[in-house]
PDB file of C-alpha atoms in Angstrom:
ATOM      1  CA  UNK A   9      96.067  91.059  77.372  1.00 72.00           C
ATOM      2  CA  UNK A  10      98.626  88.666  76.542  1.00 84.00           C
ATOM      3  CA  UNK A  11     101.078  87.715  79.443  1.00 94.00           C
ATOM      4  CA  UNK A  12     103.680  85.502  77.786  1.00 93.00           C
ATOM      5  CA  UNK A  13     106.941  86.227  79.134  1.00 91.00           C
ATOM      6  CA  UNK A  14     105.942  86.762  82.555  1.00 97.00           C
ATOM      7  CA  UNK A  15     106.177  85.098  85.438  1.00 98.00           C
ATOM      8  CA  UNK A  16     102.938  85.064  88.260  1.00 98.00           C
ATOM      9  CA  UNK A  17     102.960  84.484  91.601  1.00 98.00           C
ATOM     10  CA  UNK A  18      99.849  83.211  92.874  1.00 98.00           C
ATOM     11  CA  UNK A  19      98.830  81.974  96.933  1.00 98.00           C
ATOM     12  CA  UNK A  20      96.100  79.946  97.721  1.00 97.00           C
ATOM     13  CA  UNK A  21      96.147  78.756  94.488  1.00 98.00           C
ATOM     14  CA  UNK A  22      95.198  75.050  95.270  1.00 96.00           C
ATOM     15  CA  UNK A  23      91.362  75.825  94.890  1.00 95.00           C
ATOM     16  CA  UNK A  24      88.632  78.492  94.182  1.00 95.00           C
ATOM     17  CA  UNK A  25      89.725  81.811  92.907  1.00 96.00           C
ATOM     18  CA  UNK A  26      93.692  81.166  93.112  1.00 97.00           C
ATOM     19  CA  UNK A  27      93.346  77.935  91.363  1.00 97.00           C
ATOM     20  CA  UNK A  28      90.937  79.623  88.608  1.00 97.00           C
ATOM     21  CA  UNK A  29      93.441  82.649  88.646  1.00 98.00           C
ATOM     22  CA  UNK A  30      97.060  80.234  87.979  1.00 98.00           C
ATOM     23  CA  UNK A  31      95.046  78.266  85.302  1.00 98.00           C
ATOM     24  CA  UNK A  32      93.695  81.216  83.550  1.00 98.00           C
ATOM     25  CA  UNK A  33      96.955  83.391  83.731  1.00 98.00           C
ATOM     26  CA  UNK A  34      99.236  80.265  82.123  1.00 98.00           C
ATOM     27  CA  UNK A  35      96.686  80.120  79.691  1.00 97.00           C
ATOM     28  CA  UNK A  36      98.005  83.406  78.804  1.00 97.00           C
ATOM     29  CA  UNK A  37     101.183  82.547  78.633  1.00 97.00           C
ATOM     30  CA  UNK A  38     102.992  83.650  82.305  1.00 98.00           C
ATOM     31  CA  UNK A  39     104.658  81.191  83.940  1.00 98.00           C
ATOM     32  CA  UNK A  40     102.976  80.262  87.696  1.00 98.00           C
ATOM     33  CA  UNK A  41     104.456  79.909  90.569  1.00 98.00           C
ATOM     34  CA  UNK A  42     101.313  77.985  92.488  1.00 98.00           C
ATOM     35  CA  UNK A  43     101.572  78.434  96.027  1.00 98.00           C
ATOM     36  CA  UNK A  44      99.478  76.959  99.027  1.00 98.00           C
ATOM     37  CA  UNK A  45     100.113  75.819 102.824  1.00 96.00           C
ATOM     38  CA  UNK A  46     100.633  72.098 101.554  1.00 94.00           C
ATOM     39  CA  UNK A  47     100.848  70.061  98.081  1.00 93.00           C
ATOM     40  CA  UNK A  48      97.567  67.797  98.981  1.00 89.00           C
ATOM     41  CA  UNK A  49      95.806  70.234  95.491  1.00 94.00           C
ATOM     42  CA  UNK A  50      98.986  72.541  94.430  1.00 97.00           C
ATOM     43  CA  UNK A  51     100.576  69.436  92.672  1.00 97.00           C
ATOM     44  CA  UNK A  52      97.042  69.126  90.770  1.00 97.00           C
ATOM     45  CA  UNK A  53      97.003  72.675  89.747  1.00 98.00           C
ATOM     46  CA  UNK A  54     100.773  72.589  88.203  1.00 98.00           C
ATOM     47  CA  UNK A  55      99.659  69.185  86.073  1.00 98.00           C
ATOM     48  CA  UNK A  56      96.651  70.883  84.754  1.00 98.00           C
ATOM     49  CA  UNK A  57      98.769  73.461  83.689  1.00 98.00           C
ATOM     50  CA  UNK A  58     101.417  71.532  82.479  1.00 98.00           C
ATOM     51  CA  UNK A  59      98.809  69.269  80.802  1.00 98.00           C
ATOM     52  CA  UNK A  60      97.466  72.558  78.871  1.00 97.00           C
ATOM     53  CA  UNK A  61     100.826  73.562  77.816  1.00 97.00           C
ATOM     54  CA  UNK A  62     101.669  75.961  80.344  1.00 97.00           C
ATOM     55  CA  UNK A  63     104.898  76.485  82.611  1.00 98.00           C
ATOM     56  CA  UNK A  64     104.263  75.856  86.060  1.00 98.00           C
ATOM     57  CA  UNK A  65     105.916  75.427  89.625  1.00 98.00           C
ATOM     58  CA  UNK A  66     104.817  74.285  92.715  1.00 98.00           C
ATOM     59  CA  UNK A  67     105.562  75.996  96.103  1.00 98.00           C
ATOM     60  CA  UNK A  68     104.749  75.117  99.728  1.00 98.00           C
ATOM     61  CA  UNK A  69     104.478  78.034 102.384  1.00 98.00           C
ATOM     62  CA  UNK A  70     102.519  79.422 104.604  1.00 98.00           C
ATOM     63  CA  UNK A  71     101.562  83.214 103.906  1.00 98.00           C
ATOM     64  CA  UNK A  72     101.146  83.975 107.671  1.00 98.00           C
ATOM     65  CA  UNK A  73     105.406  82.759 108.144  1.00 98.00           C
ATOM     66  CA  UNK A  74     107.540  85.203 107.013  1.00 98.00           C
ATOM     67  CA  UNK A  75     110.797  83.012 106.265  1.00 98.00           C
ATOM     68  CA  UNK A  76     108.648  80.069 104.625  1.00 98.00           C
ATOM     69  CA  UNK A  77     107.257  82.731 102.444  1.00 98.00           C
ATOM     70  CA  UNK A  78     110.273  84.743 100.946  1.00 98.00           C
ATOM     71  CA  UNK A  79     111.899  81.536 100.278  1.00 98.00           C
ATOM     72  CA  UNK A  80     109.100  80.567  97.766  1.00 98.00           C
ATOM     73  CA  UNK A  81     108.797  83.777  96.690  1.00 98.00           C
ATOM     74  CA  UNK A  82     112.903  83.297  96.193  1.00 98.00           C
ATOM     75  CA  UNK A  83     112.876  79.724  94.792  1.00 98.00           C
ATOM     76  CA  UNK A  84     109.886  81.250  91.964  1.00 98.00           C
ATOM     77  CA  UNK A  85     112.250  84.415  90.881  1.00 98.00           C
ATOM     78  CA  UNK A  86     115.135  82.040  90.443  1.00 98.00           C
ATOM     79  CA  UNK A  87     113.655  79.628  88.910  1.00 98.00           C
ATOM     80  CA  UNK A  88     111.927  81.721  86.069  1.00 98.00           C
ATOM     81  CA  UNK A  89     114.297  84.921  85.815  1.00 97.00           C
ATOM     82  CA  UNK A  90     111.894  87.214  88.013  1.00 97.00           C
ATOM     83  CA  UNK A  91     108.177  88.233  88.719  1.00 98.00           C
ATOM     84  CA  UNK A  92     105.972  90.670  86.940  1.00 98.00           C
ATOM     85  CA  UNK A  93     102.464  89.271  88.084  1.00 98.00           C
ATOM     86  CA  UNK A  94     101.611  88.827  91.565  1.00 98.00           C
ATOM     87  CA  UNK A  95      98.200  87.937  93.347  1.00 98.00           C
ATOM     88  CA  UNK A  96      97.518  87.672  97.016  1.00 98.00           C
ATOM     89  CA  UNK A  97      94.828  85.027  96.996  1.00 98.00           C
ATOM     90  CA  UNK A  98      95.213  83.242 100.183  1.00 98.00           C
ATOM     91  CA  UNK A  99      92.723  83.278 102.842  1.00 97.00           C
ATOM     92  CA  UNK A 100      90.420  81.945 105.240  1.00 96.00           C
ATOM     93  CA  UNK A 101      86.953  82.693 106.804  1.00 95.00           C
ATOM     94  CA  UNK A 102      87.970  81.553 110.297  1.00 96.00           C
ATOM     95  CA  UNK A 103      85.555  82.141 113.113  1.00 96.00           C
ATOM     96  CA  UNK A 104      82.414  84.013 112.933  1.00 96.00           C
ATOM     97  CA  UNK A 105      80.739  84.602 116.141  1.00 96.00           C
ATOM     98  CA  UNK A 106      79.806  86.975 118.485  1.00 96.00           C
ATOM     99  CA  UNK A 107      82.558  89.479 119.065  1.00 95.00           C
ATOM    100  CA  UNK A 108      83.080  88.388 123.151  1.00 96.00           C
ATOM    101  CA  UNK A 109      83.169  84.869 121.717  1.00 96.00           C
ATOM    102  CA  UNK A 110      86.141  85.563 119.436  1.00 96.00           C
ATOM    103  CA  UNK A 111      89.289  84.585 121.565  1.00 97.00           C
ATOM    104  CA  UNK A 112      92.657  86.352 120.473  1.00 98.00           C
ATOM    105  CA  UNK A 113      93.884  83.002 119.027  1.00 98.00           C
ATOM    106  CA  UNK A 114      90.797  83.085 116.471  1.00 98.00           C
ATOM    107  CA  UNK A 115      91.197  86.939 115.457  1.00 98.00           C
ATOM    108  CA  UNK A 116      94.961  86.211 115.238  1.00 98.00           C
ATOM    109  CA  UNK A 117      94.157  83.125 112.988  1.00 98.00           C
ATOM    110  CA  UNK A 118      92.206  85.250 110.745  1.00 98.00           C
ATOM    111  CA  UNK A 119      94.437  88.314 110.721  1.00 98.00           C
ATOM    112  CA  UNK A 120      97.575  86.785 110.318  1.00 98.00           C
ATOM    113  CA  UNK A 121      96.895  84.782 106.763  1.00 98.00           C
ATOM    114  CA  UNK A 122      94.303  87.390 105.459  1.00 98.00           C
ATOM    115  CA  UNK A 123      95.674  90.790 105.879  1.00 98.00           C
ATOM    116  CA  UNK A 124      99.538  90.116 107.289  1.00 98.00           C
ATOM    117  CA  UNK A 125      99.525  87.116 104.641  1.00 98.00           C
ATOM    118  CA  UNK A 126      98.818  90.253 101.954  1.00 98.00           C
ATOM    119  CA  UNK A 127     101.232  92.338 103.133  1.00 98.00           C
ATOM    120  CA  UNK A 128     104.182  89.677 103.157  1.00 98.00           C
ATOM    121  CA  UNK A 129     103.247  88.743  99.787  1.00 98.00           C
ATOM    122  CA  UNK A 130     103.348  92.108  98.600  1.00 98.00           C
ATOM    123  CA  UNK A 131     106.497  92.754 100.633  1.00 98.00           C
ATOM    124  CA  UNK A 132     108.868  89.982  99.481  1.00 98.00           C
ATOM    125  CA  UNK A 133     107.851  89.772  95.639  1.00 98.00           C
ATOM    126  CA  UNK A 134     108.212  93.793  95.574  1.00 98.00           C
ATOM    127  CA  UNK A 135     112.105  93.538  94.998  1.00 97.00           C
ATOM    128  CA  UNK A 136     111.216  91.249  91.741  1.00 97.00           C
ATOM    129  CA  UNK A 137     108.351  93.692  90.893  1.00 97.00           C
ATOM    130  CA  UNK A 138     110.204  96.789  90.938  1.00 96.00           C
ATOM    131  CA  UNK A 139     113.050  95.566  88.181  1.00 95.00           C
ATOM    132  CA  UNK A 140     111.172  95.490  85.582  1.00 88.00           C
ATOM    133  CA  UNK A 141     107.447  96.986  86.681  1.00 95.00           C
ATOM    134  CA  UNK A 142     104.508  94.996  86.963  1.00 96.00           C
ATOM    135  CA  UNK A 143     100.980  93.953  88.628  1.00 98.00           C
ATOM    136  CA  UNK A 144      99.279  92.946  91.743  1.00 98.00           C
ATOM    137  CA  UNK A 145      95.895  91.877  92.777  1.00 98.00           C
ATOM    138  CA  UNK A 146      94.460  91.441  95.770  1.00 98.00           C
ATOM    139  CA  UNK A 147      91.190  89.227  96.469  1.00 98.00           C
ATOM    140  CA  UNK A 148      89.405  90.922  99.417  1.00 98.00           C
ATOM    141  CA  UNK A 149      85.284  90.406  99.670  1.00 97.00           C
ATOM    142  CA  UNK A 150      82.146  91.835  99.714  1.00 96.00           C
ATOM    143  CA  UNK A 151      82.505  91.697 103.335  1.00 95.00           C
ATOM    144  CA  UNK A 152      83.857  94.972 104.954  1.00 95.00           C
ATOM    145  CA  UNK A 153      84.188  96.591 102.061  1.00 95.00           C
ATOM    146  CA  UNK A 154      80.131  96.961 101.032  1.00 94.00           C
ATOM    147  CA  UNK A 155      78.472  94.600 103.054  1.00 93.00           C
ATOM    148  CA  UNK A 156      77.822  95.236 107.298  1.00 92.00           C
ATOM    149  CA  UNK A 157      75.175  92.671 107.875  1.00 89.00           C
ATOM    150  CA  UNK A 158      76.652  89.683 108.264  1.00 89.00           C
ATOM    151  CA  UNK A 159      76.796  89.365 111.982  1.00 89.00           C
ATOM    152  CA  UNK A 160      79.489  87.474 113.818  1.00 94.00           C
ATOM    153  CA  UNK A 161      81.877  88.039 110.508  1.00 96.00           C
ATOM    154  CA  UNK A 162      84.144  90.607 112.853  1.00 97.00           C
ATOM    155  CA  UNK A 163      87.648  89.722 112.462  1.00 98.00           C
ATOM    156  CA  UNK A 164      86.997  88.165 108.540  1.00 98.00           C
ATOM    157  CA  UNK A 165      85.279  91.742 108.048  1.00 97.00           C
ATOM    158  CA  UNK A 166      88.626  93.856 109.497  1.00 98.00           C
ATOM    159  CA  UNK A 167      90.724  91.604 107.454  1.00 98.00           C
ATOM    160  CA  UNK A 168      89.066  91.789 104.043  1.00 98.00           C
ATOM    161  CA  UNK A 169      88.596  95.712 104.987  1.00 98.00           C
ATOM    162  CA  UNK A 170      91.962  96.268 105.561  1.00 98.00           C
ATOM    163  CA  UNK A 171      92.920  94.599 102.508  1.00 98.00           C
ATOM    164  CA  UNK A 172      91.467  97.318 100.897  1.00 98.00           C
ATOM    165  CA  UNK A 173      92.885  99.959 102.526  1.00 98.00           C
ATOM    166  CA  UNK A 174      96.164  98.546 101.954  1.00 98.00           C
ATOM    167  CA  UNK A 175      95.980  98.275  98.155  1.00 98.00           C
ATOM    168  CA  UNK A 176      94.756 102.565  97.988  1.00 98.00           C
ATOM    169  CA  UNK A 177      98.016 103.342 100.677  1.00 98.00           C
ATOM    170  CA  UNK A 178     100.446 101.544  98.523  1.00 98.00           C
ATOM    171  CA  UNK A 179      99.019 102.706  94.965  1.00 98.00           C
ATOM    172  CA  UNK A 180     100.865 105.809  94.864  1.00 98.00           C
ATOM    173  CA  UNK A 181     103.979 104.704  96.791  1.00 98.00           C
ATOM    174  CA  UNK A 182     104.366 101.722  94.258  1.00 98.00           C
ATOM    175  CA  UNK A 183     103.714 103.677  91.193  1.00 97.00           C
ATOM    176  CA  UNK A 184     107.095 105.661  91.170  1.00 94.00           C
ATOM    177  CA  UNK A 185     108.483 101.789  90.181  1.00 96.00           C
ATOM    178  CA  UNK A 186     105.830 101.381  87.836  1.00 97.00           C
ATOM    179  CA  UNK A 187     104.290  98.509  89.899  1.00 98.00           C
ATOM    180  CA  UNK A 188      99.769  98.634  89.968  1.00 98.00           C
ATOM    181  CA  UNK A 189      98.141  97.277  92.728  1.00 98.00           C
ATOM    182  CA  UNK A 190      94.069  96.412  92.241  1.00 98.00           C
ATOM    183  CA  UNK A 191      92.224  94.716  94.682  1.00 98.00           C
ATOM    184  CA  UNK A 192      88.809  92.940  93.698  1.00 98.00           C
ATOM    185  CA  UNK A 193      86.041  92.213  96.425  1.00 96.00           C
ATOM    186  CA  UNK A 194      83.658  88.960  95.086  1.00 96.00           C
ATOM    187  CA  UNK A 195      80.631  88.610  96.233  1.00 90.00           C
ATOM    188  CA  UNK A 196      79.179  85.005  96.295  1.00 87.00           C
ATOM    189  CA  UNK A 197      81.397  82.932  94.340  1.00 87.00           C
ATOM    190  CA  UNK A 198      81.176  79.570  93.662  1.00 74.00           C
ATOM    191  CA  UNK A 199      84.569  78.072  96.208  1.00 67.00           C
ATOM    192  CA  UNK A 200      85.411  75.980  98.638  1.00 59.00           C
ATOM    193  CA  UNK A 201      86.366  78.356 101.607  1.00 50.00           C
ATOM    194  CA  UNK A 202      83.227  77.428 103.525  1.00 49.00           C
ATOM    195  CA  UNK A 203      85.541  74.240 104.058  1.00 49.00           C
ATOM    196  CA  UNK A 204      87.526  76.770 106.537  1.00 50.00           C
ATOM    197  CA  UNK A 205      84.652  78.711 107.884  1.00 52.00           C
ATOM    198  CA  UNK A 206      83.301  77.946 111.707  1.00 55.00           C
ATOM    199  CA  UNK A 207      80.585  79.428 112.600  1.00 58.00           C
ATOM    200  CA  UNK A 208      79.267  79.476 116.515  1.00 56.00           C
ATOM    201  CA  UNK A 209      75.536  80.375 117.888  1.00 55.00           C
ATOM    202  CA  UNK A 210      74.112  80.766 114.143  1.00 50.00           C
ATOM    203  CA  UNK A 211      70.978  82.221 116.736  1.00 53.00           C
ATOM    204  CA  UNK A 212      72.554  85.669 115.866  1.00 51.00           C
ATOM    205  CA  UNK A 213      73.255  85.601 112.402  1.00 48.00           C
ATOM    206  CA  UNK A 214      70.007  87.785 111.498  1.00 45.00           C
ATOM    207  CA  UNK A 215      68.950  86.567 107.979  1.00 47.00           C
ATOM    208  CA  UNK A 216      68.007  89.248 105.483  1.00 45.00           C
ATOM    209  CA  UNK A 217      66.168  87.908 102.428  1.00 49.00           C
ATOM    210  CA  UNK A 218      65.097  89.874  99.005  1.00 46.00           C
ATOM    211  CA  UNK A 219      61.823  89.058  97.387  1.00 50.00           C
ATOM    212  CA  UNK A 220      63.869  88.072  94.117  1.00 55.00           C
ATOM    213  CA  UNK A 221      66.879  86.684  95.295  1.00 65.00           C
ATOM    214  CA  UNK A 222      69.947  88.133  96.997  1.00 75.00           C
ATOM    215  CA  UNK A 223      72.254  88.912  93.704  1.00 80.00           C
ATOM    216  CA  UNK A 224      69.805  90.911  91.554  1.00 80.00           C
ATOM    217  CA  UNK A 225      71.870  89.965  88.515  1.00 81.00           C
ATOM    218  CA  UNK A 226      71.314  85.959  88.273  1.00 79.00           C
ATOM    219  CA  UNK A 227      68.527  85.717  91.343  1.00 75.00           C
ATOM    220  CA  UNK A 228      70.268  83.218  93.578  1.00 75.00           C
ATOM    221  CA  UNK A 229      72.982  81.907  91.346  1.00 84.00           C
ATOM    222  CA  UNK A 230      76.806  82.628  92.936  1.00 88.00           C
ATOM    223  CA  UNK A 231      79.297  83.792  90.650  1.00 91.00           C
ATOM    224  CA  UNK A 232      81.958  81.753  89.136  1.00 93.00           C
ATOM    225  CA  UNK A 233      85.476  81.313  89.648  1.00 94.00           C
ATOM    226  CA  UNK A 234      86.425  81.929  86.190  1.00 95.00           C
ATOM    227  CA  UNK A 235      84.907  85.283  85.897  1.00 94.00           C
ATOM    228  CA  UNK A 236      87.015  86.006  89.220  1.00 96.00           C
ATOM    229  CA  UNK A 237      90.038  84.872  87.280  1.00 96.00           C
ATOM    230  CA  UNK A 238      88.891  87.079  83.943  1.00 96.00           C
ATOM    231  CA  UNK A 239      89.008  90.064  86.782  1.00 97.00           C
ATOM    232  CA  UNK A 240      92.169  89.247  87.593  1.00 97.00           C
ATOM    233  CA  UNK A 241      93.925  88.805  83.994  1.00 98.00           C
ATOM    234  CA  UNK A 242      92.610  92.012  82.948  1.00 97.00           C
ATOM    235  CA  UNK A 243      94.007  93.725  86.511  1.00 97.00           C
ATOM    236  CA  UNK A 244      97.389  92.367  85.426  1.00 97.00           C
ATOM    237  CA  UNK A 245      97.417  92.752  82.006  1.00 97.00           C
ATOM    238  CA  UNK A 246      98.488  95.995  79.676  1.00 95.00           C
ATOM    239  CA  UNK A 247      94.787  96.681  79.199  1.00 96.00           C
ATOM    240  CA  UNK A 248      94.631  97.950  83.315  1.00 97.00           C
ATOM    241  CA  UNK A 249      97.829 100.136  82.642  1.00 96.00           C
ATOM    242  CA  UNK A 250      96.484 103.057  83.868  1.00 97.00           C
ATOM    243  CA  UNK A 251      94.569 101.543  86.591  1.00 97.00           C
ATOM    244  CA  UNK A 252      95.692 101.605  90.157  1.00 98.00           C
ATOM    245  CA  UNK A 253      94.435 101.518  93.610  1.00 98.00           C
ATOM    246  CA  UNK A 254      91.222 100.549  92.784  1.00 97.00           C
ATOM    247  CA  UNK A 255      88.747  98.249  94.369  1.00 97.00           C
ATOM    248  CA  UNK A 256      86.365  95.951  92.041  1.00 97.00           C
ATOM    249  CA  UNK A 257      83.419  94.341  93.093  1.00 95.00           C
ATOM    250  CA  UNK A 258      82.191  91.640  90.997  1.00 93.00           C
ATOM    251  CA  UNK A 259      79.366  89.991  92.951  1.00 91.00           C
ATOM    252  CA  UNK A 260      76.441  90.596  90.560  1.00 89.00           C
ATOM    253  CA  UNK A 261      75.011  93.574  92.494  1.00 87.00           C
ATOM    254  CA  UNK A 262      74.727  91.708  95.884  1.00 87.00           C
ATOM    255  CA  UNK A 263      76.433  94.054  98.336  1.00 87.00           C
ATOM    256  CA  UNK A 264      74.339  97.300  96.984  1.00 86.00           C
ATOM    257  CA  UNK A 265      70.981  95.794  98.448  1.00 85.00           C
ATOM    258  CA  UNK A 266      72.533  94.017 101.448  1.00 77.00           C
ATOM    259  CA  UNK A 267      75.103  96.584 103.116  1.00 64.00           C
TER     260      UNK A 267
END
């Protein structure tokens, strides 16, 4: 499971799972490009790593902006001979509300850095993929994948579900290059996305409550970020070669009792 001579592109990497993701996949040896909308955390990350002993690079873009995006994607290739390792991290709650409460502004919001942030991603570092093979994974959620309830969670749902159905439509078409495409779904982890989350007329968010807790695994404990990033290494390491267009969801059990 060793990635030492390659090089990983991660986005949204300056907290939560992307950040747990670059640290853990340098500790394995790839070189990370660490990417995220500004440097106010990135620049963190790439000490950490450098701190542990690991190669590191920061880059500035914004997933939802095409040109800012490929240029990163660019400056990483160049910089470390290519990419083998990619994941499409970035992402935001955005607005949950009722659904004639959601203006196009707030749906576009969410759309464009969730689900057309993924397919850039995928779309730019594909050229560097297909050289020499490689892996991708894509963070998605519980939500719209296994889990229905959460009310006024509309356009995050559509995103995170479409996510999905990305990674199974490009499985087979990316396989002829030898390139793997995973997507994993957490459930409640442990992050700081909240920070981006609005929520409006909480009235309608219906609460449904378990007489043991909501993640029948650990009660009421969230995951952690780590075991998101252990996900990931092993979805873009050797020991997933023969996995592709698969969706993992590591939430402790959560979304089969709350769908």
């Amino acid at each position: 499971m060793d990635l030492k001579n390659s090089v990983a592109l991660v986005t949204g990497a300056g907290s939560g799972i992307g950040k747990g993701a670059a640290i853990r996949l340098a500790h394995e040896g790839a070189k990370v490009g660490v990417l995220s909308r500004t440097d106010v955390q990135i620049l963190d990350v790439v000490q950490e790593i450098r701190d542990g002993g690991g190669e590191a690079m920061p880059l500035i873009a914004d997933v939802s902006k095409s040109d800012q995006l490929q240029d990163a994607i660019t400056e990483l290739a160049e910089a470390y001979g290519g990419i083998q390792v990619v994941v499409a991290n970035a992402g935001v709650n955005g607005l949950w509300a009722p659904i004639e409460q959601i203006s196009e502004e707030d749906w576009d919001y969410t759309m464009d850095i969730n689900l057309k942030g993924t397919f850039l991603t995928v779309k730019y570092a594909l050229p560097w993929l297909r050289q020499s093979g490689g892996a991708i994974a894509v963070v998605a959620s519980v939500n719209g994948t296994r889990i229905f309830s959460n009310t006024g969670a509309t356009a995050y749902a559509c995103s995170k579900g479409g996510q999905v159905i990305m990674t199974k439509m490009l499985a087979p078409e990316l396989a002829h290059d030898n390139v793997r495409i995973n997507v994993i779904c957490p459930g409640s982890i442990r992050t700081e996305i909240s920070d981006n989350t609005v929520i409006s007329n909480q009235d309608i968010v219906w609460p449904v409550t378990f007489e043991k807790g909501q993640i029948p695994l650990t009660r009421d404990q969230p995951g952690t970020i780590e075991q998101c990033a252990d996900l990931i290494h092993f979805l873009v390491s050797d020991a997933a070669a023969h996995i592709t267009g698969t969706e993992l969801w590591i939430d402790g059990g959560q979304s089969l009792i709350k769908g």
